[in-house]
Amino acid sequence: MVLAASPACAAARSTTREVIVADPAPWVLPPPQPATATPPATDAALAAIYSDTQYMAGPDGLQVYNAMRYRIVKPQGLAAGNLTLTWSPDAGRMVLHRLRVFHAGAMRDLTHTATFSVMQREQNLELATLDGRLTAAYQIPGLEVGDEVELATTLTARDPTLSDARGDLYIMPQASATGTFRLRVSWPQGQAMRWQTTPDLAPTPLPSGGKLGGIALELHDPDPPADVPQGAPARYGWRRLVEFTNYASWPDFSRRLFPLYDKAARLAANSPLKAEVARIAAASPDPARRAEAALRLVEEQVRYVYVGMDGANLTPADADTTWQRRYGDCKGKTALLLALLRELDIEAQPLLIQTKGGDGLADRLPNAALFDHVVVRATIAGKPILLDGTRLGDRSLAMILPPPWRQGLPITAEGAPILSLPTPPPVLPRMVAVLDIDASAGLATRAKVRARHILRGDEALVIRSYLSSLPAVDAERALRKYWEAQENWLVADKVSWEADEAHGAVVLSAQGLGDMDWEDMGDGAHRYYLPGAGFSPPDRLRRRADQDQTLPYATDYPAFRCWATTVRLPAPAAAHDWSYHAGAVDRSLGGVAYWRKAGLTGTVMRTVMSRRVLLPEISAAQAAELNRQIPKFDNDMSSVFEQTAVKGVAPANHDAAPFADDTDWLAAKTPCTAP
């Protein structure tokens, strides 16, 4: 049976899928006036005459009026005649007010004659993203260098999920520019609104006594904003930012979203997922094992597809629908995982996060646009753990690496503030490079080499997904290119890869022959500098004198890499013994732990070293101490060499080997750190 839309509904839908031509609303002000009659000269291809953004946060939704006028200065600027307007039809409509071209003092008005081609382009379709956004395109005819273009539109947005939301973030010019840049945010007098700006802006409140409250500000021929302090965490990087919202607080926003996920995570009485829950529950009484099984089900049985159409930008699909489709985005997969955990009596809640870190979210006003992902925050054995259903290959909770996310927003019935997420030192290396060099046949013979890279985390997921999608011959070609870049002295005759699901890792392997670069020390003795056995000193942390010297410095947390090298040596030259130079290292500097241990047993030389970032940021005092310690940093290259044997004197005792041939580098505990 087909249900036809009523004529009124069909008409309303059509107006949201085309560009409408109409006059601006009464609350829109005329264009701003330039500060000077003659704008400064510019080397840019385009010169802005004015840019005008006016918001109305009223009962009809959030209306955004955008107007601009710019001059085409160079041929490269002619591309600005390729106009595109983009909007979500389920959340609002696009209205055109003016489209005019000024040429040699004459004006062409294209407002009513321009024919926009409207298309649903799905620009990120190859990334499994369906957002339903429309793009209207128009090519301005007859455009020449020296012409000026004026365009004015209003985008009316009322998200079907948060229809009462009125808020946005707006960033003023982040570089030097000519022209006048105006921002005006208004709302009906008496409506509860909050706003704030970064310290480099000083907006003016709208005059009291009128029908509208709000703020306004103008910049004329602005210089670039102050530079972000070198090395500072992301929260110190906001410049010329204006925020406004009608949400009272982050808990208010959290509480508003809770019913969406609470409803989506409830299974129907006859849900087929209940059989999956029963199967998981029967397999183990352990909550950790149950959570692992539920996560595996969501990761492997439901493929990832972002769905942002028809109000789904914020609303999660319910668990049963996602299971039936066998596809879902982060919202749908989160709701599905929440439903499974709820049925298994495991405490869990959605957590909104920003995948680029989320540093400083607590300093921002409530706004859904600050987040681009949602995961599950479960509590197991009294400890919180983050579970991301959009990943692949998570088999053990103990093997899940700490994410780089700094803050998130729990979605709870009572509402929650921004949560600072724990940042424990990483336990599992994201990469272990294991290299075995067999030079026992002699210095003049090419060594037999075996190499393995054990990868975890996002890098491993990308590599696994890529290699899995290739035919075997193409995967082998890709692996050979990888090893040529990683170990260019190795001529590999065999390459392979495997996904070790039990350890949440991807293992890349190569074997072949390699030319060792032996150094002639004279008197028949030789030296070999061991790959993967010498640290590079950290970079100095400093910032310009005009920048705040008291701010902390960001690190590359949670980076953790380990290198293990074995060299099987030939018998030493006559009247010589093998020795080595590779001092033990066990120190922390600038929030980074450096570890190295070496040992020589007979003719087998072994070294293991690691660099593990312990903290997401360090203080200015810690940075100063790092700078003081750099001259003393052990950056010597480790080597093994022949030395003259002393008759009647046994070779010097050497440290015990730090690992053995049967060391399991995939295990949760390896020799990559101190015992």
XYZ file of C-alpha atoms in Angstrom:
675
model
C 0.000 0.000 0.000
C 1.335 3.445 -0.976
C 0.454 6.470 1.109
C 0.313 9.679 -0.939
C 1.326 12.969 0.633
C -1.343 15.606 0.923
C -1.036 18.584 -1.495
C -0.157 20.870 1.408
C 2.631 18.555 2.603
C 3.925 18.126 -0.938
C 4.005 21.885 -1.431
C 5.823 22.442 1.866
C 8.387 19.795 0.954
C 8.978 21.290 -2.486
C 9.715 24.721 -1.029
C 12.468 23.258 1.118
C 14.111 21.587 -1.908
C 14.452 24.643 -4.135
C 15.856 28.145 -3.865
C 13.077 30.594 -3.037
C 13.280 34.247 -4.120
C 11.873 36.728 -1.587
C 12.606 40.019 0.148
C 14.605 39.986 3.403
C 12.683 39.825 6.677
C 11.927 43.120 8.479
C 14.593 42.423 11.113
C 17.379 42.473 8.506
C 19.421 45.686 8.440
C 20.733 47.290 5.215
C 24.343 46.476 4.237
C 27.063 47.983 6.441
C 28.963 51.005 5.240
C 32.710 50.761 4.490
C 35.022 52.481 6.937
C 36.766 54.406 4.141
C 35.747 55.460 0.656
C 38.845 53.793 -0.803
C 39.618 50.333 0.625
C 43.262 49.353 1.077
C 45.029 47.726 -1.856
C 45.219 43.966 -1.771
C 47.223 41.275 -3.541
C 44.402 38.775 -3.119
C 42.376 37.481 -6.078
C 39.194 38.688 -4.379
C 38.657 41.822 -2.316
C 35.787 41.874 0.149
C 33.767 45.078 0.188
C 31.525 43.843 2.952
C 30.453 40.603 4.620
C 27.296 40.745 6.690
C 25.892 37.937 8.848
C 22.705 38.527 10.845
C 21.043 35.925 13.062
C 17.489 35.922 14.327
C 16.914 33.384 17.103
C 13.130 33.594 17.146
C 10.020 31.434 17.212
C 10.439 30.379 13.547
C 13.800 28.773 14.218
C 17.321 30.066 13.725
C 17.351 32.322 10.683
C 20.743 33.224 9.246
C 20.970 36.125 6.829
C 24.233 36.211 4.859
C 25.158 39.004 2.480
C 28.433 39.823 0.810
C 29.873 42.017 -1.881
C 33.295 41.370 -3.345
C 35.459 42.647 -6.188
C 37.278 40.322 -8.593
C 40.849 41.617 -8.618
C 42.677 38.902 -10.566
C 41.710 36.216 -13.100
C 42.051 33.618 -10.362
C 39.124 35.297 -8.625
C 36.734 34.592 -11.493
C 36.028 31.199 -9.919
C 33.934 33.119 -7.376
C 31.304 33.286 -10.086
C 30.604 29.595 -9.512
C 27.928 30.048 -6.858
C 26.823 27.206 -4.597
C 24.224 27.313 -1.823
C 23.961 24.354 0.558
C 21.279 23.419 3.097
C 19.443 20.511 4.736
C 15.842 20.386 3.453
C 14.549 18.571 6.532
C 15.791 21.389 8.776
C 15.013 24.511 6.788
C 14.920 26.338 3.465
C 17.167 28.565 1.347
C 15.902 32.024 0.331
C 17.647 34.255 -2.219
C 17.263 38.022 -1.733
C 19.836 39.599 -4.067
C 22.191 38.523 -6.806
C 23.672 41.479 -8.618
C 26.744 42.136 -10.759
C 28.319 45.608 -11.052
C 30.357 46.280 -14.193
C 31.852 49.661 -15.166
C 29.244 51.508 -13.134
C 26.302 49.514 -14.463
C 24.328 46.944 -12.461
C 22.848 43.639 -13.688
C 20.164 42.237 -11.399
C 20.075 38.443 -11.686
C 17.920 37.859 -8.620
C 14.814 36.751 -10.494
C 16.463 35.361 -13.617
C 19.180 33.134 -12.163
C 18.269 29.476 -12.533
C 19.866 27.371 -9.807
C 20.382 23.660 -10.423
C 19.518 21.811 -7.221
C 21.153 18.452 -6.593
C 21.716 16.031 -3.740
C 25.418 15.480 -4.197
C 26.292 13.344 -1.139
C 29.871 14.568 -1.247
C 31.117 11.954 1.225
C 29.318 8.963 -0.237
C 32.616 7.102 -0.622
C 33.036 7.467 3.147
C 29.674 5.782 3.774
C 28.018 9.121 4.590
C 24.452 10.063 3.661
C 23.528 13.521 4.924
C 20.745 14.481 2.487
C 22.113 18.012 2.033
C 21.127 19.874 -1.101
C 23.414 22.028 -3.220
C 22.107 24.706 -5.562
C 24.597 25.738 -8.262
C 24.631 28.700 -10.628
C 27.310 30.048 -12.975
C 27.241 33.837 -13.247
C 27.507 34.669 -16.974
C 29.715 37.380 -18.436
C 31.840 37.900 -15.347
C 35.090 39.872 -15.828
C 38.038 41.009 -13.754
C 37.081 44.246 -12.030
C 33.437 43.255 -11.623
C 31.740 43.247 -8.250
C 29.270 40.580 -7.125
C 26.626 41.056 -4.432
C 24.788 38.066 -2.982
C 22.283 37.916 -0.119
C 20.474 34.838 1.223
C 18.668 33.648 4.318
C 18.901 30.089 5.566
C 16.101 29.176 7.924
C 17.052 26.217 10.091
C 14.921 24.415 12.628
C 16.379 21.043 13.466
C 13.565 18.480 13.744
C 15.346 16.841 16.680
C 15.991 19.962 18.757
C 13.286 22.212 17.377
C 13.638 24.572 20.340
C 17.427 24.980 19.955
C 18.665 28.449 19.145
C 22.406 28.742 19.050
C 25.549 28.726 16.959
C 29.275 29.429 16.849
C 30.524 32.103 14.474
C 34.160 32.814 13.637
C 35.143 36.267 12.394
C 38.019 36.616 9.859
C 41.086 34.618 10.821
C 43.441 36.444 8.452
C 44.060 39.994 7.322
C 41.360 41.231 4.967
C 39.951 44.331 3.363
C 36.357 45.401 3.765
C 33.761 45.580 6.515
C 32.757 42.460 8.423
C 29.597 42.698 10.498
C 27.904 40.210 12.798
C 24.539 40.816 14.428
C 22.773 38.300 16.670
C 19.252 39.189 17.801
C 16.352 37.552 19.558
C 12.950 38.645 20.876
C 13.254 40.796 23.973
C 12.790 38.706 27.095
C 13.895 35.424 25.501
C 16.517 33.647 27.608
C 19.803 33.643 25.684
C 23.444 33.355 26.670
C 26.397 34.577 24.669
C 30.156 34.928 24.977
C 33.127 35.833 22.827
C 36.855 35.329 22.931
C 38.724 38.219 24.592
C 39.834 39.649 21.237
C 36.271 40.750 20.381
C 34.136 43.431 22.008
C 30.530 43.236 20.772
C 28.010 45.940 21.544
C 24.627 45.021 23.103
C 21.637 46.068 21.013
C 19.911 49.168 22.413
C 17.518 48.433 25.257
C 13.879 49.332 24.999
C 13.310 47.799 21.577
C 11.604 44.579 20.576
C 14.918 42.784 20.069
C 17.811 41.977 22.321
C 21.171 40.863 21.094
C 24.704 41.889 20.208
C 26.493 43.385 17.205
C 30.069 44.005 16.167
C 31.977 45.235 13.127
C 35.554 44.821 11.941
C 36.993 47.161 9.311
C 39.971 46.042 7.225
C 40.991 43.675 10.036
C 44.553 42.670 10.707
C 45.155 38.974 11.414
C 44.307 37.870 14.950
C 47.050 37.153 17.431
C 48.958 33.963 16.726
C 48.107 30.853 18.691
C 50.862 30.389 21.299
C 53.365 27.918 19.874
C 52.868 24.399 21.160
C 49.887 25.281 23.367
C 46.946 22.843 23.713
C 43.988 23.324 21.377
C 41.839 25.163 23.930
C 44.162 28.177 23.645
C 43.684 28.366 19.880
C 40.241 29.991 19.643
C 40.340 33.433 18.031
C 37.525 35.855 17.140
C 34.812 33.452 18.199
C 31.208 34.406 19.012
C 28.880 31.887 20.685
C 25.238 32.087 21.663
C 22.674 29.582 22.922
C 19.323 29.328 24.642
C 20.461 26.315 26.702
C 21.071 27.199 30.328
C 23.991 24.807 30.791
C 25.646 21.645 29.547
C 23.498 19.540 31.929
C 20.441 21.186 30.356
C 21.645 20.131 26.906
C 22.536 16.612 28.110
C 19.104 16.192 29.682
C 17.436 17.363 26.454
C 19.129 14.630 24.405
C 18.556 11.796 26.870
C 15.025 10.790 25.733
C 16.301 10.267 22.188
C 18.830 7.616 23.200
C 16.667 6.175 25.958
C 13.903 5.482 23.440
C 16.268 4.213 20.729
C 17.905 1.739 23.135
C 14.638 0.027 24.136
C 13.991 -3.288 22.407
C 10.569 -4.335 21.208
C 8.925 -7.228 23.034
C 9.469 -9.498 20.033
C 12.901 -8.121 19.128
C 15.220 -10.673 17.493
C 18.029 -9.064 19.476
C 16.734 -10.727 22.632
C 17.905 -14.067 21.255
C 21.379 -12.551 20.786
C 21.288 -11.285 24.366
C 20.337 -14.740 25.642
C 23.180 -16.310 23.670
C 25.709 -13.832 25.089
C 24.407 -14.254 28.641
C 24.550 -18.050 28.421
C 28.164 -17.985 27.213
C 29.555 -16.264 30.317
C 28.413 -14.685 33.602
C 31.393 -12.302 33.516
C 30.267 -8.718 32.660
C 33.563 -8.071 30.849
C 33.134 -11.109 28.590
C 29.525 -10.150 27.967
C 30.488 -6.582 27.037
C 33.160 -7.912 24.680
C 30.633 -10.155 22.951
C 28.097 -7.323 22.617
C 30.731 -4.979 21.208
C 31.871 -7.619 18.733
C 28.284 -8.108 17.560
C 27.831 -4.372 16.916
C 31.221 -3.957 15.246
C 31.029 -6.981 12.951
C 27.352 -7.581 12.240
C 26.388 -3.964 11.497
C 28.345 -2.044 8.880
C 29.001 1.659 9.301
C 26.962 4.140 7.241
C 26.450 7.717 8.409
C 22.771 8.682 8.163
C 21.987 12.390 8.529
C 18.826 12.620 6.445
C 15.242 13.259 7.543
C 16.135 14.553 10.980
C 18.724 11.867 11.675
C 21.623 14.268 12.139
C 21.062 14.127 15.913
C 18.383 11.457 16.342
C 19.670 7.884 16.618
C 17.925 5.108 14.754
C 16.453 2.658 17.256
C 18.320 -0.552 18.019
C 15.852 -2.867 16.298
C 15.872 -0.792 13.111
C 19.674 -0.709 13.018
C 19.817 -4.475 13.544
C 17.248 -5.064 10.814
C 19.106 -2.822 8.357
C 22.486 -4.224 9.373
C 23.939 -0.759 8.912
C 24.089 2.334 11.073
C 26.109 5.387 11.995
C 27.733 6.135 15.339
C 24.339 7.116 16.807
C 22.586 3.970 15.643
C 25.450 1.699 16.662
C 25.613 3.394 20.072
C 21.876 2.870 20.603
C 22.252 -0.783 19.578
C 25.161 -1.349 21.956
C 23.319 0.438 24.764
C 20.305 -1.840 24.231
C 22.439 -4.976 24.421
C 24.297 -3.818 27.533
C 21.046 -2.751 29.187
C 19.583 -6.228 28.615
C 22.797 -7.719 30.043
C 22.518 -5.569 33.219
C 25.672 -3.579 32.411
C 25.554 0.103 33.293
C 26.156 2.268 30.235
C 25.370 5.704 28.824
C 26.010 7.595 25.577
C 28.999 9.946 25.532
C 29.304 12.727 22.953
C 32.899 13.395 21.981
C 34.992 15.404 19.528
C 37.353 13.057 17.682
C 39.940 15.776 17.159
C 40.514 15.854 20.899
C 37.741 17.895 22.443
C 40.154 19.923 24.544
C 38.388 22.887 26.164
C 34.771 21.823 25.602
C 33.860 22.908 29.133
C 34.818 26.475 28.178
C 32.340 26.568 25.298
C 28.589 27.201 25.414
C 26.303 24.193 24.797
C 26.187 23.400 21.099
C 25.688 20.120 19.227
C 28.091 21.296 16.511
C 31.009 20.875 18.912
C 30.679 17.087 18.682
C 31.213 14.747 15.749
C 30.936 11.317 17.375
C 29.130 9.397 20.095
C 30.330 6.280 21.922
C 29.238 4.181 24.888
C 30.673 4.783 28.336
C 30.162 1.521 30.216
C 30.972 0.730 33.838
C 32.436 -2.736 34.340
C 33.884 -3.954 37.638
C 33.453 -0.428 38.945
C 35.651 1.114 36.228
C 34.507 3.177 33.232
C 35.532 2.114 29.733
C 34.723 3.658 26.365
C 33.302 1.332 23.709
C 33.108 2.499 20.093
C 30.809 0.387 17.933
C 32.109 1.962 14.705
C 35.515 0.301 15.104
C 36.538 -3.206 14.081
C 38.601 -5.894 15.756
C 38.045 -5.159 19.461
C 38.142 -8.582 21.116
C 39.350 -7.823 24.619
C 38.547 -4.853 26.826
C 42.114 -5.017 28.116
C 43.409 -4.531 24.574
C 41.406 -1.364 23.854
C 43.874 1.513 23.610
C 43.193 4.804 25.388
C 41.731 7.303 22.904
C 43.162 10.819 22.521
C 39.850 12.391 23.552
C 40.159 14.825 26.442
C 36.547 15.657 27.274
C 33.043 14.430 26.475
C 29.411 14.982 27.396
C 27.528 12.118 29.067
C 23.867 11.955 28.060
C 21.880 11.242 31.221
C 18.328 11.615 32.509
C 19.340 14.149 35.151
C 21.771 15.941 32.831
C 25.548 15.994 33.090
C 28.327 18.551 32.757
C 31.300 18.154 30.443
C 33.338 15.203 31.704
C 37.131 15.230 31.767
C 38.157 11.823 30.517
C 40.979 9.905 32.200
C 44.325 9.994 30.415
C 46.267 7.036 31.851
C 49.744 6.287 30.493
C 49.362 3.906 27.538
C 50.049 0.268 28.395
C 50.050 -1.337 24.942
C 52.376 -0.065 22.192
C 50.645 1.213 19.097
C 53.591 -0.122 17.124
C 56.248 -2.721 17.853
C 59.002 -3.047 15.240
C 60.735 -6.410 15.590
C 63.874 -6.852 13.496
C 65.992 -10.019 13.351
C 69.267 -9.746 11.393
C 71.207 -12.962 10.871
C 74.785 -12.068 9.886
C 76.281 -15.281 11.217
C 77.490 -16.322 7.740
C 80.093 -13.558 7.773
C 80.579 -9.859 7.226
C 81.013 -10.244 3.467
C 77.711 -12.088 3.070
C 74.305 -10.471 2.855
C 72.392 -10.963 6.085
C 69.148 -12.858 6.346
C 66.536 -10.465 7.679
C 63.100 -10.970 9.209
C 60.995 -7.941 10.076
C 57.624 -7.572 11.752
C 55.547 -4.522 12.530
C 52.789 -5.090 15.082
C 50.258 -2.275 14.807
C 47.321 -1.327 17.002
C 44.837 1.505 17.125
C 43.463 3.657 14.327
C 46.494 3.176 12.091
C 46.046 -0.585 12.266
C 42.324 -0.252 11.454
C 43.077 1.809 8.348
C 45.754 -0.611 7.142
C 43.591 -3.646 7.834
C 40.617 -2.157 5.997
C 42.798 -1.200 3.042
C 44.587 -4.536 2.677
C 41.372 -6.500 3.194
C 39.771 -4.707 0.260
C 42.558 -5.609 -2.192
C 43.085 -8.705 -4.304
C 46.032 -10.752 -3.035
C 48.389 -9.580 -5.778
C 47.627 -5.904 -5.083
C 47.926 -6.399 -1.318
C 51.377 -7.913 -1.846
C 52.391 -4.979 -4.025
C 51.212 -2.539 -1.344
C 53.148 -4.426 1.336
C 56.330 -4.346 -0.723
C 56.031 -0.574 -1.090
C 55.471 -0.302 2.649
C 58.651 -2.214 3.480
C 60.663 -0.356 0.853
C 59.760 2.844 2.690
C 60.306 1.417 6.179
C 63.525 -0.623 5.637
C 65.050 0.514 2.360
C 68.180 -1.620 2.891
C 66.095 -4.805 2.911
C 65.366 -6.647 -0.328
C 62.271 -8.632 0.622
C 61.556 -11.919 -1.093
C 58.423 -12.567 0.946
C 55.839 -10.238 2.488
C 52.631 -11.031 4.323
C 50.080 -9.668 6.753
C 47.509 -10.959 9.201
C 44.879 -9.580 11.544
C 45.437 -10.954 15.021
C 41.935 -10.594 16.411
C 42.785 -12.058 19.803
C 45.226 -9.210 20.448
C 43.511 -6.461 18.474
C 46.500 -6.036 16.179
C 47.585 -6.115 12.561
C 50.922 -7.818 11.878
C 52.938 -6.894 8.781
C 55.874 -9.207 7.997
C 58.767 -9.306 5.560
C 61.821 -11.461 5.064
C 64.723 -11.303 2.665
C 68.344 -10.225 2.417
C 69.992 -7.016 3.524
C 73.354 -5.349 3.012
C 74.780 -4.428 6.409
C 76.836 -1.254 6.598
C 79.893 -2.473 8.505
C 82.373 0.222 9.541
C 86.044 -0.671 9.204
C 87.714 0.261 12.488
C 91.184 -0.843 11.376
C 93.291 -3.731 12.649
C 90.681 -6.114 11.240
C 87.917 -4.883 13.544
C 84.439 -3.746 12.486
C 81.488 -1.869 13.944
C 77.772 -2.031 13.121
C 75.259 0.575 14.195
C 72.053 -1.181 15.178
C 68.795 0.002 13.585
C 65.978 0.821 15.987
C 68.324 1.246 18.943
C 69.110 4.958 19.223
C 66.928 7.829 20.420
C 66.574 11.185 18.751
C 66.617 13.974 21.326
C 63.294 15.769 21.878
C 62.770 19.123 20.212
C 63.178 22.216 22.310
C 59.904 23.711 23.479
C 59.849 27.441 23.114
C 57.579 30.212 21.903
C 58.098 33.778 20.797
C 58.769 36.420 23.421
C 55.440 38.166 22.706
C 53.479 34.978 23.527
C 52.369 33.801 26.945
C 55.290 31.847 28.391
C 53.227 30.383 31.230
C 50.917 28.260 29.069
C 51.355 24.482 28.937
C 52.614 22.543 25.927
C 50.668 19.791 24.160
C 52.260 16.383 23.557
C 51.452 13.632 21.068
C 49.703 11.547 23.737
C 48.928 8.627 23.685
C 51.816 7.702 21.347
C 53.732 4.551 22.357
C 56.268 2.887 20.049
C 58.724 0.093 20.671
C 61.676 -1.251 18.703
C 63.306 -4.657 19.279
C 66.447 -5.575 17.335
C 68.405 -8.831 17.248
C 71.722 -9.219 15.414
C 73.230 -12.699 15.092
C 76.935 -12.064 14.679
C 79.626 -14.141 12.973
C 82.643 -15.341 14.866
C 84.841 -12.323 15.693
C 87.993 -11.620 13.745
C 91.165 -13.291 14.942
C 92.360 -11.989 18.310
C 89.127 -10.031 18.792
C 86.024 -10.216 20.954
C 82.562 -8.789 20.343
C 81.464 -5.875 22.535
C 78.826 -3.201 22.294
C 77.901 0.375 23.106
C 74.262 0.788 24.159
C 73.777 2.304 27.568
C 70.664 1.494 29.551
C 68.029 4.250 29.468
C 65.153 4.574 31.907
C 63.987 8.154 32.302
C 61.043 10.471 31.843
C 61.441 13.890 30.298
C 58.775 16.318 29.153
C 55.967 13.851 29.820
C 57.675 11.120 27.766
C 59.190 7.899 29.104
C 62.350 6.675 27.337
C 63.432 3.069 27.839
C 66.329 1.079 26.433
C 68.000 -2.121 27.450
C 70.689 -4.107 25.631
C 72.565 -7.340 26.090
C 75.139 -9.503 24.312
C 75.075 -13.253 24.808
C 77.844 -14.999 22.924
C 77.352 -13.808 19.344
C 73.755 -12.645 19.711
C 73.225 -8.923 20.294
C 69.782 -7.667 21.366
C 68.389 -4.201 22.060
C 64.894 -3.023 22.921
C 63.826 0.583 23.280
C 60.570 2.500 23.503
C 59.154 5.986 23.560
C 55.916 6.250 25.570
C 54.011 9.520 26.018
C 52.662 9.652 29.554
C 50.769 12.953 29.607
C 48.603 14.866 27.112
C 50.298 18.115 28.085
C 53.103 19.418 30.271
C 53.512 22.634 32.212
C 55.777 25.504 31.246
C 58.097 24.498 34.107
C 58.329 20.935 32.764
C 59.076 22.327 29.317
C 61.865 24.482 30.731
C 63.348 21.445 32.482
C 63.189 19.473 29.231
C 65.113 22.224 27.463
C 67.776 22.181 30.190
C 68.174 18.408 29.925
C 68.445 18.147 26.136
C 72.262 18.652 26.063
C 72.575 15.665 28.432
C 70.159 13.477 26.475
C 71.591 10.112 25.430
C 71.232 10.224 21.666
C 74.226 7.992 20.897
C 73.619 5.383 18.239
C 73.862 1.883 19.667
C 76.505 -0.314 18.086
C 78.172 -3.683 18.299
C 81.895 -3.896 17.501
C 84.993 -6.027 17.603
C 87.694 -5.153 20.095
C 91.150 -6.561 20.585
C 91.155 -9.549 22.888
C 93.595 -9.448 25.789
C 95.462 -12.708 26.147
C 94.527 -14.516 29.309
C 91.674 -12.092 30.065
C 88.091 -13.201 29.499
C 85.762 -10.843 27.629
C 84.038 -8.297 29.816
C 80.727 -9.376 31.285
C 77.775 -8.097 29.369
C 74.219 -7.419 30.453
C 71.709 -10.217 30.116
C 69.673 -10.240 26.928
C 66.512 -8.111 27.375
C 64.369 -10.636 25.502
C 64.535 -14.035 23.843
C 63.626 -15.548 20.496
C 60.308 -16.760 21.863
C 59.215 -13.395 23.301
C 55.533 -12.769 22.574
C 55.443 -9.229 21.268
C 51.654 -9.379 20.965
C 51.167 -9.976 24.682
C 49.765 -7.383 27.060
C 53.133 -7.242 28.835
C 56.334 -7.051 26.791
C 59.942 -5.976 27.442
C 59.056 -2.598 25.885
C 58.986 -0.982 29.339
C 60.639 -1.461 32.703
C 59.539 -4.634 34.543
